[in-house]
Coordinates of C-alpha atoms in Angstrom, one line a residue:
M276 CA 4.7 -4.9 9.4
P277 CA 6.7 -5.5 6.2
R278 CA 8.0 -9.0 6.1
V279 CA 11.0 -9.2 3.9
F280 CA 13.2 -12.0 2.6
A281 CA 16.5 -11.5 0.8
P282 CA 19.1 -14.3 0.3
E283 CA 21.7 -12.6 2.4
M284 CA 19.3 -12.8 5.4
D285 CA 19.5 -16.6 5.5
E286 CA 22.9 -18.3 4.9
E287 CA 21.1 -21.6 4.7
A288 CA 18.7 -20.6 2.0
D289 CA 19.2 -22.8 -1.0
I290 CA 18.8 -20.2 -3.7
D291 CA 21.2 -20.1 -6.6
D292 CA 22.0 -17.4 -9.2
E293 CA 19.6 -18.9 -11.7
Q294 CA 16.7 -18.7 -9.3
L295 CA 17.5 -15.1 -8.5
D296 CA 17.3 -14.3 -12.2
D297 CA 13.9 -16.0 -12.4
E298 CA 11.6 -14.6 -9.8
S299 CA 9.0 -17.2 -10.5
R300 CA 11.4 -19.8 -9.0
F301 CA 12.5 -17.6 -6.1
R302 CA 10.3 -19.1 -3.3
V303 CA 10.8 -19.6 0.4
S304 CA 8.7 -20.4 3.4
P305 CA 6.8 -17.6 5.2
D306 CA 8.9 -18.4 8.3
A307 CA 12.0 -17.2 6.5
F308 CA 10.7 -13.6 6.2
Q309 CA 11.9 -11.1 8.7
Y310 CA 10.5 -7.8 9.9
L311 CA 11.8 -4.5 8.6
P312 CA 10.4 -1.2 9.7
P313 CA 8.7 0.8 6.9
P314 CA 11.4 3.6 6.9
D315 CA 14.0 0.9 6.0
L316 CA 12.0 0.4 2.8
G317 CA 11.8 4.1 2.0
G318 CA 8.7 5.0 4.1
P319 CA 8.6 8.1 6.2
K320 CA 9.6 8.2 9.9
G321 CA 6.9 8.8 12.5
P322 CA 3.1 8.5 12.1
V323 CA 1.6 8.3 8.6
Y324 CA -1.7 9.9 7.8
V325 CA -3.8 9.8 4.6
P326 CA -6.7 12.0 3.5
V327 CA -10.1 10.8 4.7
V328 CA -11.9 14.2 4.3
P329 CA -12.9 15.4 0.8
G330 CA -11.6 18.8 0.0
A331 CA -8.4 18.6 2.0
P332 CA -5.4 19.7 -0.2
P333 CA -2.8 17.1 -1.1
P334 CA 0.5 17.6 0.6
A335 CA 3.2 19.3 -1.4
A336 CA 6.3 17.2 -2.1
P337 CA 9.6 18.8 -0.9
K338 CA 11.9 20.0 -3.6
R339 CA 15.4 19.3 -2.3
G340 CA 18.4 21.0 -3.9
L341 CA 21.9 19.5 -4.2
F342 CA 23.2 21.4 -1.2
D343 CA 20.1 21.8 1.0
G344 CA 21.1 18.9 3.3
L345 CA 24.7 20.2 3.7
L346 CA 23.6 23.7 4.4
G347 CA 20.7 22.8 6.6
R348 CA 18.2 24.5 4.4
R349 CA 14.6 23.3 4.2
P350 CA 13.6 22.2 0.8
E351 CA 10.9 24.2 -1.1
P352 CA 7.6 22.4 -1.5
I353 CA 6.5 21.4 -5.0
P354 CA 2.8 22.1 -5.7
P355 CA 0.8 18.9 -6.5
S356 CA 0.0 18.2 -10.2
E357 CA -3.6 18.0 -11.4
A358 CA -3.3 14.3 -11.5
E359 CA -2.2 14.2 -7.9
K360 CA -5.0 16.5 -6.9
K361 CA -7.5 14.1 -8.6
E362 CA -5.9 11.1 -6.9
T363 CA -6.1 12.7 -3.5
Q364 CA -9.7 13.7 -4.1
T365 CA -10.6 10.2 -5.1
V366 CA -8.9 8.6 -2.1
A367 CA -10.5 11.0 0.4
E368 CA -13.9 10.6 -1.2
L369 CA -13.8 6.8 -1.2
A370 CA -12.6 6.8 2.5
A371 CA -15.4 9.2 3.5
R372 CA -18.0 7.1 1.7
M373 CA -16.8 4.0 3.6
A374 CA -17.2 6.0 6.8
A375 CA -20.7 7.1 5.8
L376 CA -21.6 3.4 5.4
G377 CA -20.6 2.9 9.1
A378 CA -17.0 1.6 8.6
V379 CA -14.4 2.7 11.1
R380 CA -11.4 1.0 9.8
A381 CA -10.2 -0.2 6.4
Y382 CA -7.7 -3.0 5.9
A383 CA -5.4 -3.6 2.9
R384 CA -2.5 -6.0 2.0
Y385 CA 0.6 -5.7 0.0
D386 CA 3.4 -7.9 -1.5
G387 CA 6.0 -7.7 -4.2
G388 CA 9.7 -7.9 -4.9
H389 CA 12.3 -7.6 -7.7
D390 CA 10.6 -5.0 -9.9
E391 CA 7.3 -3.9 -8.3
G392 CA 5.2 -3.6 -5.2
F393 CA 1.4 -4.4 -5.2
A394 CA -1.4 -3.5 -2.8
W395 CA -5.0 -4.5 -2.7
F396 CA -8.0 -3.6 -0.6
D397 CA -9.1 -6.4 1.8
H398 CA -12.0 -5.5 4.1
C399 CA -13.6 -2.9 6.4
V400 CA -14.4 -3.2 10.1
F401 CA -17.5 -1.5 11.5
A402 CA -18.2 0.0 14.9
D403 CA -20.1 -3.1 16.0
G404 CA -17.1 -5.3 15.1
S405 CA -18.7 -6.7 11.9
V406 CA -16.6 -7.0 8.8
K407 CA -17.4 -6.6 5.1
D408 CA -15.0 -7.9 2.5
A409 CA -13.8 -6.1 -0.6
R410 CA -16.6 -7.4 -2.8
Q411 CA -19.3 -6.4 -0.3
M412 CA -17.7 -2.9 0.1
A413 CA -17.4 -2.4 -3.6
G414 CA -21.1 -3.3 -4.0
D415 CA -22.2 -1.0 -1.3
L416 CA -20.2 1.9 -2.6
E417 CA -21.6 1.4 -6.1
K418 CA -25.1 1.4 -4.8
G419 CA -24.3 4.7 -3.0
G420 CA -23.2 6.4 -6.1
G421 CA -19.5 5.8 -5.9
A422 CA -19.2 4.7 -9.6
T423 CA -20.9 7.9 -10.7
F424 CA -18.4 9.9 -8.6
L425 CA -15.4 8.1 -10.2
Q426 CA -16.7 8.7 -13.7
A427 CA -17.2 12.4 -13.0
V428 CA -13.7 12.8 -11.7
W429 CA -11.8 10.6 -14.3
N430 CA -14.1 11.1 -17.3
Q431 CA -14.4 7.3 -17.8
P432 CA -16.1 4.4 -16.2
I433 CA -14.0 2.7 -13.5
K434 CA -15.0 -0.5 -11.7
M435 CA -15.3 0.0 -8.0
Q436 CA -13.2 -3.0 -7.1
S437 CA -10.4 -1.6 -9.3
A438 CA -10.7 1.8 -7.6
L439 CA -10.3 0.2 -4.2
D440 CA -7.2 -1.6 -5.2
D441 CA -5.5 0.7 -7.7
F442 CA -6.4 4.1 -6.1
L443 CA -7.1 3.5 -2.4
A444 CA -4.9 0.6 -1.4
S445 CA -2.0 1.6 -3.6
Y446 CA -2.1 5.2 -2.5
W447 CA -2.1 4.2 1.2
A448 CA 0.8 1.7 0.6
I449 CA 3.0 4.3 -1.0
K450 CA 2.4 6.7 1.8
L451 CA 3.4 4.0 4.4
L452 CA 6.2 2.3 2.5
G453 CA 7.5 4.8 0.0
E454 CA 7.3 5.1 -3.8
G455 CA 9.8 2.3 -4.4
Y456 CA 8.4 -0.4 -2.2
G457 CA 8.7 -3.9 -3.6
T458 CA 11.6 -3.0 -5.9
G459 CA 14.9 -4.8 -5.1
E460 CA 16.4 -8.2 -4.8
Y461 CA 14.0 -9.3 -2.1
L462 CA 10.4 -10.6 -1.6
M463 CA 8.0 -8.9 0.8
Y464 CA 4.4 -9.1 2.1
G465 CA 2.4 -7.4 4.8
A466 CA -0.8 -5.6 5.7
F467 CA -2.0 -2.3 7.3
S468 CA -5.2 -0.6 8.5
V469 CA -6.4 2.9 8.1
D470 CA -8.5 4.7 10.7
L471 CA -11.4 6.2 8.6
R472 CA -11.9 8.9 11.2
S473 CA -8.4 10.3 11.6
G474 CA -6.6 8.9 8.5
L475 CA -3.9 7.2 10.7
V476 CA -2.2 4.3 8.9
S477 CA -1.1 1.4 11.2
D478 CA 1.1 -1.4 9.9
D479 CA -0.1 -4.8 11.0
I480 CA 2.3 -6.3 13.5
K481 CA 1.6 -9.9 12.6
P482 CA 0.1 -10.1 9.1
D483 CA -1.2 -13.4 7.9
P484 CA 0.9 -14.8 5.0
I485 CA -1.7 -13.9 2.3
V486 CA -0.2 -12.9 -1.0
Q487 CA -1.3 -12.4 -4.6
N488 CA 1.9 -11.7 -6.6
I489 CA 4.6 -13.8 -5.0
Q490 CA 4.6 -17.5 -4.1
F491 CA 5.7 -19.3 -1.0
E492 CA 7.6 -22.6 -0.9
S493 CA 5.0 -25.4 -0.5

């Protein structure tokens, strides 16, 4: 679940204006972070699903007019762009290739604050309970032709590890937390899993305080 810290959450937090202006000095203990539901950060309400079957069309984004909410009208869907179609194709294909290797669940982490949110792929869990980390999964996917697929879709070579972070984990995080996750006067971290059979995204209830782009107070 998203763990968030903002100065107004803790009156005893010793953070001055100069520290707030310099995010590299804005550090607190992991114990100071509090849970916020994903919808409070801009994520959707209810279950979140991501594509895990190649060929499934990407969902159309709603086009909301100025008076739609007031008049109770449903917004018209906006057809996905070509780039969005390619992104959805890439995400679904990588998820399907993981499942073909025997993985049943993928796990990713996220953090951020101030100006940007970040997400990265962490590991996969297999039916027998075994785990392969990001490096192992990237290697297995490359051996299975994953790099060739990426180059065919994007017309350029893409490292598999970068694809797992920048395409897969980032896409999943946005679907769970919303486009603007990590932007605001706060720090955040968390983790989630994706069922590679159904596409259901489940936020981790008790994520370990593992981060890459923020720093905790030592």
